[in-house]
Coordinates of N, CA and C in Angstrom, one line a residue:
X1 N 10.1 113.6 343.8 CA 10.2 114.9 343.2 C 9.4 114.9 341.9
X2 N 9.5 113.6 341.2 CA 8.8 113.4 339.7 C 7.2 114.3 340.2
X3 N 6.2 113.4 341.3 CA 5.0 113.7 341.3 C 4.5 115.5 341.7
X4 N 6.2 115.7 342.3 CA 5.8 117.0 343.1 C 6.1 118.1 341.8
X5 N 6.8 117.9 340.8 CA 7.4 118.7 339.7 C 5.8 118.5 338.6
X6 N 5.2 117.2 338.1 CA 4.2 117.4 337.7 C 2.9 118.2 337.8
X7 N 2.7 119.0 339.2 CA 1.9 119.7 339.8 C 2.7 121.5 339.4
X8 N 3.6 121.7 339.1 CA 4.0 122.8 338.6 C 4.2 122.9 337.5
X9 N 5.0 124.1 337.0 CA 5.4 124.3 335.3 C 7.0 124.1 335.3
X10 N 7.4 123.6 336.3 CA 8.9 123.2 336.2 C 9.5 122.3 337.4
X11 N 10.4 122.0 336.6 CA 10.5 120.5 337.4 C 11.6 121.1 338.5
X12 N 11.4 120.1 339.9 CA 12.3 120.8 341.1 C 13.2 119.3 341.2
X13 N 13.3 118.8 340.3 CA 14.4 117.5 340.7 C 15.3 118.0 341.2
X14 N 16.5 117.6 342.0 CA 17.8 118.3 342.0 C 18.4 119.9 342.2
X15 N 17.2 120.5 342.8 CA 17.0 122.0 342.8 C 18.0 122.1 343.3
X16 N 18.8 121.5 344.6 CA 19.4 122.5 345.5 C 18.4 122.6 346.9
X17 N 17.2 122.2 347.3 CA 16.4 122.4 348.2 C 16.3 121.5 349.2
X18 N 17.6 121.1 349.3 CA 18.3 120.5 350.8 C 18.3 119.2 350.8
X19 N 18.1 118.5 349.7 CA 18.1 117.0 350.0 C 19.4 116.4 349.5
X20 N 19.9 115.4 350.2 CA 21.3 114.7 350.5 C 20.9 113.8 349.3
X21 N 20.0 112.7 349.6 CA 20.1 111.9 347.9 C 18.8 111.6 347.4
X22 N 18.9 111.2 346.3 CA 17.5 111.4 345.4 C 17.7 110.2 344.9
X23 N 16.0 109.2 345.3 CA 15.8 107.6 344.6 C 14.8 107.7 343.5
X24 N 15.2 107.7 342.6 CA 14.2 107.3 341.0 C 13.8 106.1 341.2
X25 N 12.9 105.5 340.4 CA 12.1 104.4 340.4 C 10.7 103.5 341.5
X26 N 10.9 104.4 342.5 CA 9.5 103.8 343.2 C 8.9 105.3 343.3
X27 N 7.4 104.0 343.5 CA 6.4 105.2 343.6 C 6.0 106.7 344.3
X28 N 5.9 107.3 344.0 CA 5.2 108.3 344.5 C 5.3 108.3 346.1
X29 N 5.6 108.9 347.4 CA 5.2 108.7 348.4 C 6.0 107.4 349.1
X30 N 6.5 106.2 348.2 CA 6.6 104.8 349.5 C 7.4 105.2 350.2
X31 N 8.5 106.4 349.9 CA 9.1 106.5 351.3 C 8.6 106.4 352.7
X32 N 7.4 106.9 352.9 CA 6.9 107.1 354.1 C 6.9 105.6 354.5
X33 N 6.4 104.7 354.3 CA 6.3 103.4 354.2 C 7.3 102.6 354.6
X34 N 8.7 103.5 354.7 CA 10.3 102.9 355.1 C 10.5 103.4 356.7
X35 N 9.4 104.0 356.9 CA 10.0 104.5 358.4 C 10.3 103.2 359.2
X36 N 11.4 103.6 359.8 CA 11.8 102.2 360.9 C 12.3 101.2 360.0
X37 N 12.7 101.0 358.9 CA 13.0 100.3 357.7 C 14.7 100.5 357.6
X38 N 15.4 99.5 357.3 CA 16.7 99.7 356.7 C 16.7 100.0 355.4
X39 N 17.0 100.8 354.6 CA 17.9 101.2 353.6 C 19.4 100.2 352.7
X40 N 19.4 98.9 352.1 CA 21.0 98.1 352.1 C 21.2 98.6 351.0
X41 N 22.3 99.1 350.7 CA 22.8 99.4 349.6 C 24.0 99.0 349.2
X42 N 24.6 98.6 348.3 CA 25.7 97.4 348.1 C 27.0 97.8 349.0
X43 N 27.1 98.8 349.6 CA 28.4 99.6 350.4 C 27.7 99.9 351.7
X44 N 26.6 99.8 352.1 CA 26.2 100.8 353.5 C 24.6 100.7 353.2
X45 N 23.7 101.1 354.5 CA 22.9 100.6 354.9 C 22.6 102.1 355.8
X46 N 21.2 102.3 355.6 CA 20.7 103.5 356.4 C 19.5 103.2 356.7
X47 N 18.9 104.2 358.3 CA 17.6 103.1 358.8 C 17.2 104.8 358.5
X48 N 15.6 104.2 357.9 CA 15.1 105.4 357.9 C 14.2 105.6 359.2
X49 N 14.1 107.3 359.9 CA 13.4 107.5 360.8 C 12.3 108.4 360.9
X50 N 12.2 108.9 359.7 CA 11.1 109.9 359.7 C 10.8 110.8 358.8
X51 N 9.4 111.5 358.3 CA 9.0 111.8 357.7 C 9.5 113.3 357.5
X52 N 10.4 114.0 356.1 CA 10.5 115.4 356.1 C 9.4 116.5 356.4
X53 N 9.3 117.2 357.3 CA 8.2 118.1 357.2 C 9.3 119.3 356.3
X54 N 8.6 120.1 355.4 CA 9.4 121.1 354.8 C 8.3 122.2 355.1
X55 N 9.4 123.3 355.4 CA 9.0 124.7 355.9 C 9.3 125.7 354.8
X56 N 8.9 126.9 354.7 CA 9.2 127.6 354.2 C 10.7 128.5 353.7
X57 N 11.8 127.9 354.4 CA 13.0 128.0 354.0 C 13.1 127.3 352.7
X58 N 12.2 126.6 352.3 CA 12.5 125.6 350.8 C 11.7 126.0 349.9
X59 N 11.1 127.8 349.8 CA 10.8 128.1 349.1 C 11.5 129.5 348.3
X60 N 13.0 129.1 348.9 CA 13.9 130.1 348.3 C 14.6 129.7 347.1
X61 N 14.8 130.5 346.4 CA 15.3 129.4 345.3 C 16.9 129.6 345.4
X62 N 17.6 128.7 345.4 CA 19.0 128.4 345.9 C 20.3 129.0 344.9
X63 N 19.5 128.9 343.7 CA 20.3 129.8 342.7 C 19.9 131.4 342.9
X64 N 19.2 132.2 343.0 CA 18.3 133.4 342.6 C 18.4 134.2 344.1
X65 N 18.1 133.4 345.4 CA 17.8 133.7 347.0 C 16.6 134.5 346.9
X66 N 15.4 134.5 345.9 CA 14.1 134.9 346.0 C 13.3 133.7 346.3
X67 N 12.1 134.3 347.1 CA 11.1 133.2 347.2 C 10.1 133.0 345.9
X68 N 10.3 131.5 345.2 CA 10.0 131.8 344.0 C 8.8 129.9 344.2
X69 N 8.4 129.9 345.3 CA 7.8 128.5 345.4 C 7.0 128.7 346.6
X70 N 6.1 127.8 346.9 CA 5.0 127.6 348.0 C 5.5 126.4 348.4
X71 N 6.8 125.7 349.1 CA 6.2 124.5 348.5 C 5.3 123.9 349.6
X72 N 5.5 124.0 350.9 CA 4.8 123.4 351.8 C 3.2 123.8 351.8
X73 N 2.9 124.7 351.0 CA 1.4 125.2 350.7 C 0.7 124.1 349.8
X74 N 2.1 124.2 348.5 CA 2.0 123.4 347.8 C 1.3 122.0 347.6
X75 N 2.2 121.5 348.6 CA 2.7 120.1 349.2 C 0.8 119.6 350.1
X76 N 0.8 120.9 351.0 CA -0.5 120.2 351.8 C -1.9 120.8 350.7
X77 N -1.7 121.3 349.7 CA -3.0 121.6 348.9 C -3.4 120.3 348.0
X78 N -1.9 120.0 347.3 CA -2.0 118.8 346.2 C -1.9 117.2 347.2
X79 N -1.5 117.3 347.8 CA -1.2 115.9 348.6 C -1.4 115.2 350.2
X80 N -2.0 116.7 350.5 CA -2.8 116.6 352.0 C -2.1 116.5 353.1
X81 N -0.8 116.7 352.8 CA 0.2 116.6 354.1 C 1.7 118.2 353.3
X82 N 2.7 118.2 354.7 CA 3.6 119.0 354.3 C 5.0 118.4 354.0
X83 N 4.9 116.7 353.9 CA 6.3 116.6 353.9 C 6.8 115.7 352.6
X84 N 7.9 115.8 352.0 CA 8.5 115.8 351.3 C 9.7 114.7 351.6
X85 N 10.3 113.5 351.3 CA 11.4 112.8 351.7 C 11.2 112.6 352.8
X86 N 12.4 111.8 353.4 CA 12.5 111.2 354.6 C 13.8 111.7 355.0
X87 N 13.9 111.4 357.0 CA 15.1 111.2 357.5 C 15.5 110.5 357.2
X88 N 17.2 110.1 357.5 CA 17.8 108.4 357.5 C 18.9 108.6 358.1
X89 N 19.6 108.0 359.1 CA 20.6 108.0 359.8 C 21.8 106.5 358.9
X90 N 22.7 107.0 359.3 CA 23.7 106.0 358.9 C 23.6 105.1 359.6
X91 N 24.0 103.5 359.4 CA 24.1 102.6 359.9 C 25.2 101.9 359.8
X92 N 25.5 101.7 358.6 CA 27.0 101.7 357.9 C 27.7 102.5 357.1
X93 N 28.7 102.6 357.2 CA 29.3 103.8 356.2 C 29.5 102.9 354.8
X94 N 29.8 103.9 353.7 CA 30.3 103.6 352.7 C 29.8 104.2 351.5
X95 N 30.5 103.5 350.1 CA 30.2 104.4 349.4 C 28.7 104.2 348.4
X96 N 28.1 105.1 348.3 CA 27.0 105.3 347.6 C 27.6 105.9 345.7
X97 N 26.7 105.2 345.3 CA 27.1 105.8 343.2 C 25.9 106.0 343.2
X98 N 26.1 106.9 342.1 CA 24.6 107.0 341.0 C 24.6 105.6 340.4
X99 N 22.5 105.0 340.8 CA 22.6 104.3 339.9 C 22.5 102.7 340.5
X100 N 23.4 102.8 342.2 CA 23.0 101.8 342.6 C 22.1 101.4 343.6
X101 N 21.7 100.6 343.8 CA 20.0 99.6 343.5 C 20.2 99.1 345.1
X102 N 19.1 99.0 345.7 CA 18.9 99.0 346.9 C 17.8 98.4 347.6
X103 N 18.1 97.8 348.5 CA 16.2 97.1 349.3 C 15.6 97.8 350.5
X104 N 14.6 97.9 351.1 CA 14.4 98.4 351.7 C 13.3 97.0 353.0
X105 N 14.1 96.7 354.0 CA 14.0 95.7 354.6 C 14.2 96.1 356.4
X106 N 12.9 95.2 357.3 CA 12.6 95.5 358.4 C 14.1 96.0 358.9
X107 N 14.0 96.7 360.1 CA 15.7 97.2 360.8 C 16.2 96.1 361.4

């Protein structure tokens, strides 16, 4: 979200625009790079399967319900593709915190 919020005048961290959880600290993009990848996180473990394509439903804004974003316009003008995050299915349950630290290792 960091690289996608620098391309606008306001940051969309945390917007509300349908994402389950948000990882700080790696680059730009490596999610794609986890497809088919486990997810271990000190409580549970998630295999990622695939690349978000985001549609124009994610250019509502969640507070307001006006379309106040392009993003997938956005998304394929600044970075050549339309997707945004990943899928990830559960593999193990448990609990997830803010904060905790995780590897990202073959399935």
């Amino acid at each position: 979200m960091s690289s996608l919020s620098k391309r606008f005048a306001r940051s969309h961290a945390h917007s509300g625009r349908s994402s389950n959880l948000y990882i700080d600290g790696v680059p730009a993009w490596s999610e794609f790079d986890w497809i088919d990848k486990r997810m271990q996180f000190a409580q549970c473990n998630l295999k990622v399967i695939d690349r978000t394509v985001r549609c124009a439903a994610t250019d509502v804004n969640p507070d307001t319900a006006q379309r106040d974003l392009a993003l997938p316009q956005a998304l394929q003008r600044h970075f050549g593709h339309d997707d945004l995050g990943v899928y990830a299915t559960i593999r193990e349950g448990g609990v997830l915190t803010e904060g905790d630290r995780f590897t990202v290792d073959a399935a």
